[in-house]
Short mmCIF file of C-alpha atoms in Angstrom, two decimals:
data_model
loop_
_atom_site.label_atom_id
_atom_site.label_comp_id
_atom_site.label_asym_id
_atom_site.label_seq_id
_atom_site.Cartn_x
_atom_site.Cartn_y
_atom_site.Cartn_z
CA MET A 93 0.00 0.00 0.00
CA SER A 94 2.75 2.45 0.84
CA THR A 95 4.58 1.54 -2.41
CA THR A 96 1.56 2.55 -4.45
CA ALA A 97 1.26 5.78 -2.55
CA ALA A 98 4.94 6.53 -3.14
CA SER A 99 4.60 5.77 -6.88
CA SER A 100 1.55 7.94 -7.13
CA SER A 101 3.31 10.73 -5.29
CA SER A 102 6.39 10.45 -7.57
CA ALA A 103 4.18 10.45 -10.65
CA ASP A 104 2.38 13.55 -9.40
CA ARG A 105 5.71 15.32 -8.92
CA LEU A 106 6.98 14.34 -12.39
CA ARG A 107 3.76 15.23 -14.26
CA PRO A 108 4.52 19.02 -14.50
CA LEU A 109 8.06 18.28 -15.68
CA VAL A 110 6.84 15.85 -18.36
CA LEU A 111 4.14 18.32 -19.44
CA ALA A 112 6.70 21.15 -19.69
CA LEU A 113 9.08 18.94 -21.68
CA GLY A 114 6.27 17.90 -24.03
CA LEU A 115 5.26 21.52 -24.63
CA ALA A 116 8.88 22.50 -25.27
CA LEU A 117 9.22 19.73 -27.85
CA LEU A 118 6.02 20.82 -29.61
CA GLY A 119 7.48 24.28 -30.12
CA ALA A 120 10.89 22.94 -31.12
CA GLY A 121 10.13 22.12 -34.72
CA PRO A 122 12.70 22.37 -37.50
CA ALA A 123 14.37 25.75 -37.84
CA ARG A 124 12.54 27.98 -40.31
CA ALA A 125 14.54 29.17 -43.31
CA ASP A 126 13.25 32.01 -45.47
CA LEU A 127 14.23 34.99 -47.58
CA ARG A 128 12.94 38.02 -45.69
CA LEU A 129 13.10 41.72 -46.38
CA CYS A 130 12.87 44.37 -43.66
CA ASN A 131 11.98 47.97 -44.42
CA GLN A 132 14.04 50.05 -41.98
CA THR A 133 12.72 53.32 -43.42
CA GLU A 134 9.93 55.66 -42.35
CA SER A 135 8.20 55.10 -45.73
CA LYS A 136 5.79 52.59 -47.17
CA VAL A 137 7.80 50.53 -49.67
CA GLY A 138 6.91 48.26 -52.60
CA VAL A 139 9.27 45.35 -53.29
CA SER A 140 9.78 43.06 -56.26
CA LEU A 141 12.07 40.03 -56.32
CA GLY A 142 13.99 38.23 -59.07
CA TYR A 143 15.55 34.78 -58.85
CA ARG A 144 16.29 31.58 -60.77
CA ASP A 145 14.23 28.48 -60.05
CA THR A 146 14.35 25.06 -61.73
CA GLN A 147 12.49 26.44 -64.77
CA GLY A 148 14.58 29.61 -65.25
CA TRP A 149 14.27 33.28 -64.28
CA VAL A 150 11.26 34.57 -62.37
CA THR A 151 10.33 38.04 -61.14
CA GLU A 152 7.55 38.60 -58.61
CA GLY A 153 5.98 41.62 -57.00
CA TRP A 154 4.67 43.61 -55.28
CA TRP A 155 5.04 43.13 -51.57
CA GLU A 156 3.99 46.25 -49.68
CA LEU A 157 5.95 46.85 -46.50
CA LYS A 158 4.93 49.28 -43.83
CA PRO A 159 7.57 51.52 -42.26
CA LYS A 160 9.81 49.41 -40.00
CA GLY A 161 8.01 46.24 -41.23
CA CYS A 162 9.33 42.90 -42.45
CA GLU A 163 7.91 40.41 -44.95
CA THR A 164 8.82 36.89 -45.99
CA LEU A 165 9.42 36.95 -49.76
CA LEU A 166 10.22 33.23 -50.15
CA SER A 167 9.42 30.51 -47.62
CA GLY A 168 11.70 27.57 -46.98
CA SER A 169 15.39 26.94 -47.48
CA LEU A 170 16.93 29.13 -50.15
CA ALA A 171 17.76 27.24 -53.32
CA ALA A 172 20.00 29.86 -54.94
CA ARG A 173 22.94 31.99 -53.90
CA PHE A 174 21.87 35.19 -55.69
CA TYR A 175 18.57 37.02 -55.46
CA TYR A 176 17.66 40.37 -57.01
CA VAL A 177 15.57 43.18 -55.53
CA PHE A 178 13.93 46.31 -56.89
CA ALA A 179 12.06 48.48 -54.38
CA VAL A 180 10.08 51.71 -54.64
CA ASP A 181 9.53 54.29 -51.90
CA TYR A 182 5.77 54.96 -52.09
CA THR A 183 5.86 57.76 -49.51
CA ARG A 184 8.76 60.00 -50.57
CA GLY A 185 9.55 58.73 -54.05
CA GLY A 186 12.79 57.14 -55.18
CA GLU A 187 13.86 53.53 -55.46
CA TRP A 188 16.44 50.92 -54.61
CA GLY A 189 17.78 49.38 -57.79
CA GLY A 190 20.83 48.12 -59.59
CA ARG A 191 22.23 46.98 -62.93
CA SER A 192 20.47 43.61 -63.33
CA LEU A 193 17.60 44.30 -65.73
CA MET A 194 14.44 42.28 -65.13
CA CYS A 195 10.75 42.48 -66.00
CA THR A 196 8.12 44.07 -63.76
CA ARG A 197 4.66 45.57 -64.09
CA ASP A 198 2.61 48.05 -62.08
CA ALA A 199 0.10 45.52 -60.72
CA GLU A 200 0.82 42.30 -58.80
CA PHE A 201 2.83 39.95 -61.02
CA THR A 202 4.77 36.75 -61.55
CA ILE A 203 6.75 36.90 -64.78
CA ARG A 204 8.77 34.06 -66.30
CA GLY A 205 11.90 35.13 -68.16
CA ILE A 206 13.88 38.37 -68.12
CA GLU A 207 14.34 38.86 -71.86
CA ASP A 208 12.38 41.22 -74.13
CA CYS A 209 10.45 42.78 -71.24
CA LEU A 210 9.16 45.75 -73.24
CA ALA A 211 8.26 43.67 -76.31
CA ARG A 212 6.25 41.34 -74.06
CA GLY A 213 4.31 44.26 -72.58
CA PHE A 214 6.17 44.54 -69.27
CA ASP A 215 8.25 47.27 -67.69
CA ARG A 216 12.01 46.81 -67.24
CA ASN A 217 13.80 47.83 -64.07
CA GLY A 218 17.29 47.47 -62.65
CA PHE A 219 17.48 45.15 -59.63
CA PHE A 220 20.33 45.07 -57.11
CA GLU A 221 22.01 41.74 -56.45
CA VAL A 222 21.92 40.07 -53.04
CA ASP A 223 24.62 37.45 -52.46
CA THR A 224 23.41 35.12 -49.72
CA GLY A 225 26.70 33.21 -49.66
CA GLU A 226 24.65 30.03 -50.13
CA GLN A 227 23.03 30.42 -46.72
CA LYS A 228 19.65 28.75 -46.31
CA ASN A 229 18.14 31.73 -44.49
CA TRP A 230 18.66 35.44 -45.29
CA THR A 231 17.23 38.84 -44.35
CA ILE A 232 17.69 41.90 -46.55
CA GLN A 233 17.55 45.34 -44.87
CA LEU A 234 16.34 48.39 -46.79
CA THR A 235 17.61 51.58 -45.17
CA GLU A 236 17.06 55.29 -45.75
CA PRO A 237 18.75 56.50 -48.97
CA ASP A 238 20.31 59.53 -47.25
CA ARG A 239 22.15 57.46 -44.64
CA SER A 240 25.73 56.30 -45.00
CA THR A 241 24.38 52.71 -44.87
CA ALA A 242 21.87 53.28 -47.65
CA LYS A 243 22.66 49.93 -49.25
CA PRO A 244 21.15 46.70 -47.95
CA MET A 245 23.18 45.54 -44.99
CA ASP A 246 24.15 42.28 -46.70
CA LYS A 247 25.43 44.10 -49.81
CA PRO A 248 29.00 45.42 -49.43
#
């Protein structure tokens, strides 16, 4: 009789520990890997993204980011080393761009291919290159154009 009482008492003491361990394991899923972009400016910003997938070049847009907001552009482990970004400051005007020409349009879009943008009825904009160094997770930071760190933090 006393053995049962001792077992019951031990089980009662271990129950919170087991419950806490179980809850911890539920939250400890695989690490999330994404391509994210954070808008560190005081402006509302529109973002488009270019990248290569298994079928070739793709450009997508527009993600609208609030001031000081972040957005996941691609979910899951990154499959490429280089990604390309073109962003527009909706509040004050101006843009973040580069020399890599890719297709865009004014409305929401997914465009396959980067050749003959204008002939195919699309706009053409210069995207800046983001080298992820083959990391599986990456965050791009857009900063104010008038700061000394106006470039994305991961772009030298």
